[in-house]
Amino acid sequence: MSRVCSVCGKGQTTGNNVSHSKRRTRRTFKANVQKVSYVSEGKVVNDYVCTRCLKSVERA
């Protein structure tokens, strides 16, 4: 599953894990995407949508 929102294009981003001793190692933050069916241009589409866009799209 590709973790990219089909509405806004939000995907994974990178950052650091920071331990108690402040040592830093690289990590990824993945977008919270859900498989949803919604109406786009009069057609029903099954796609992955992030939870922020899930509030704004018309559900089928």
PDB file of C-alpha atoms in Angstrom:
ATOM      1  CA  MET A   1       0.000   0.000   0.000  1.00  0.00           C
ATOM      2  CA  SER A   2       1.427   3.348  -0.975  1.00  0.00           C
ATOM      3  CA  ARG A   3       0.840   5.769   1.880  1.00  0.00           C
ATOM      4  CA  VAL A   4      -0.005   8.814  -0.237  1.00  0.00           C
ATOM      5  CA  CYS A   5      -3.289  10.739  -0.097  1.00  0.00           C
ATOM      6  CA  SER A   6      -4.985  10.916  -3.494  1.00  0.00           C
ATOM      7  CA  VAL A   7      -6.643  14.265  -2.663  1.00  0.00           C
ATOM      8  CA  CYS A   8      -3.843  16.424  -1.240  1.00  0.00           C
ATOM      9  CA  GLY A   9      -0.750  14.322  -2.004  1.00  0.00           C
ATOM     10  CA  LYS A  10       0.366  14.050   1.616  1.00  0.00           C
ATOM     11  CA  GLY A  11       2.913  11.259   2.033  1.00  0.00           C
ATOM     12  CA  GLN A  12       5.579  10.139   4.439  1.00  0.00           C
ATOM     13  CA  THR A  13       8.113  12.571   5.891  1.00  0.00           C
ATOM     14  CA  THR A  14      11.341  12.051   7.798  1.00  0.00           C
ATOM     15  CA  GLY A  15      12.659  13.174  11.164  1.00  0.00           C
ATOM     16  CA  ASN A  16      14.650  11.970  14.139  1.00  0.00           C
ATOM     17  CA  ASN A  17      14.117   9.584  17.021  1.00  0.00           C
ATOM     18  CA  VAL A  18      15.607  11.378  20.030  1.00  0.00           C
ATOM     19  CA  SER A  19      16.610   9.237  23.001  1.00  0.00           C
ATOM     20  CA  HIS A  20      16.887  10.382  26.616  1.00  0.00           C
ATOM     21  CA  SER A  21      20.612  10.993  26.073  1.00  0.00           C
ATOM     22  CA  LYS A  22      19.731  13.154  23.028  1.00  0.00           C
ATOM     23  CA  ARG A  23      21.229  10.718  20.476  1.00  0.00           C
ATOM     24  CA  ARG A  24      19.449  11.058  17.139  1.00  0.00           C
ATOM     25  CA  THR A  25      18.601   8.325  14.633  1.00  0.00           C
ATOM     26  CA  ARG A  26      16.562   8.787  11.454  1.00  0.00           C
ATOM     27  CA  ARG A  27      12.916   7.702  11.291  1.00  0.00           C
ATOM     28  CA  THR A  28       9.868   8.149   9.061  1.00  0.00           C
ATOM     29  CA  PHE A  29       6.466   9.606   9.876  1.00  0.00           C
ATOM     30  CA  LYS A  30       3.777   7.928   7.761  1.00  0.00           C
ATOM     31  CA  ALA A  31       0.571   9.656   6.690  1.00  0.00           C
ATOM     32  CA  ASN A  32      -2.639   8.325   8.241  1.00  0.00           C
ATOM     33  CA  VAL A  33      -4.453   7.215   5.074  1.00  0.00           C
ATOM     34  CA  GLN A  34      -7.616   5.128   4.857  1.00  0.00           C
ATOM     35  CA  LYS A  35      -9.173   3.338   1.873  1.00  0.00           C
ATOM     36  CA  VAL A  36     -12.422   5.161   1.107  1.00  0.00           C
ATOM     37  CA  SER A  37     -14.996   5.356  -1.659  1.00  0.00           C
ATOM     38  CA  TYR A  38     -15.952   8.962  -2.474  1.00  0.00           C
ATOM     39  CA  VAL A  39     -17.548  10.992  -5.275  1.00  0.00           C
ATOM     40  CA  SER A  40     -15.154  12.849  -7.591  1.00  0.00           C
ATOM     41  CA  GLU A  41     -16.461  14.664 -10.689  1.00  0.00           C
ATOM     42  CA  GLY A  42     -19.705  12.681 -10.620  1.00  0.00           C
ATOM     43  CA  LYS A  43     -17.987   9.284 -10.369  1.00  0.00           C
ATOM     44  CA  VAL A  44     -17.479   6.988  -7.390  1.00  0.00           C
ATOM     45  CA  VAL A  45     -13.759   6.475  -6.706  1.00  0.00           C
ATOM     46  CA  ASN A  46     -12.105   3.947  -4.381  1.00  0.00           C
ATOM     47  CA  ASP A  47      -8.827   5.447  -3.203  1.00  0.00           C
ATOM     48  CA  TYR A  48      -6.598   6.207  -0.228  1.00  0.00           C
ATOM     49  CA  VAL A  49      -7.411   9.487   1.545  1.00  0.00           C
ATOM     50  CA  CYS A  50      -5.723  11.064   4.580  1.00  0.00           C
ATOM     51  CA  THR A  51      -7.925  11.637   7.609  1.00  0.00           C
ATOM     52  CA  ARG A  52      -7.849  15.432   7.254  1.00  0.00           C
ATOM     53  CA  CYS A  53      -9.206  15.201   3.704  1.00  0.00           C
ATOM     54  CA  LEU A  54     -11.690  12.551   4.836  1.00  0.00           C
ATOM     55  CA  LYS A  55     -13.685  15.291   6.596  1.00  0.00           C
ATOM     56  CA  SER A  56     -13.969  17.390   3.432  1.00  0.00           C
ATOM     57  CA  VAL A  57     -14.661  14.864   0.636  1.00  0.00           C
ATOM     58  CA  GLU A  58     -18.169  13.779  -0.343  1.00  0.00           C
ATOM     59  CA  ARG A  59     -18.676  10.182   0.778  1.00  0.00           C
ATOM     60  CA  ALA A  60     -20.305   7.737  -1.626  1.00  0.00           C
TER      61      ALA A  60
END
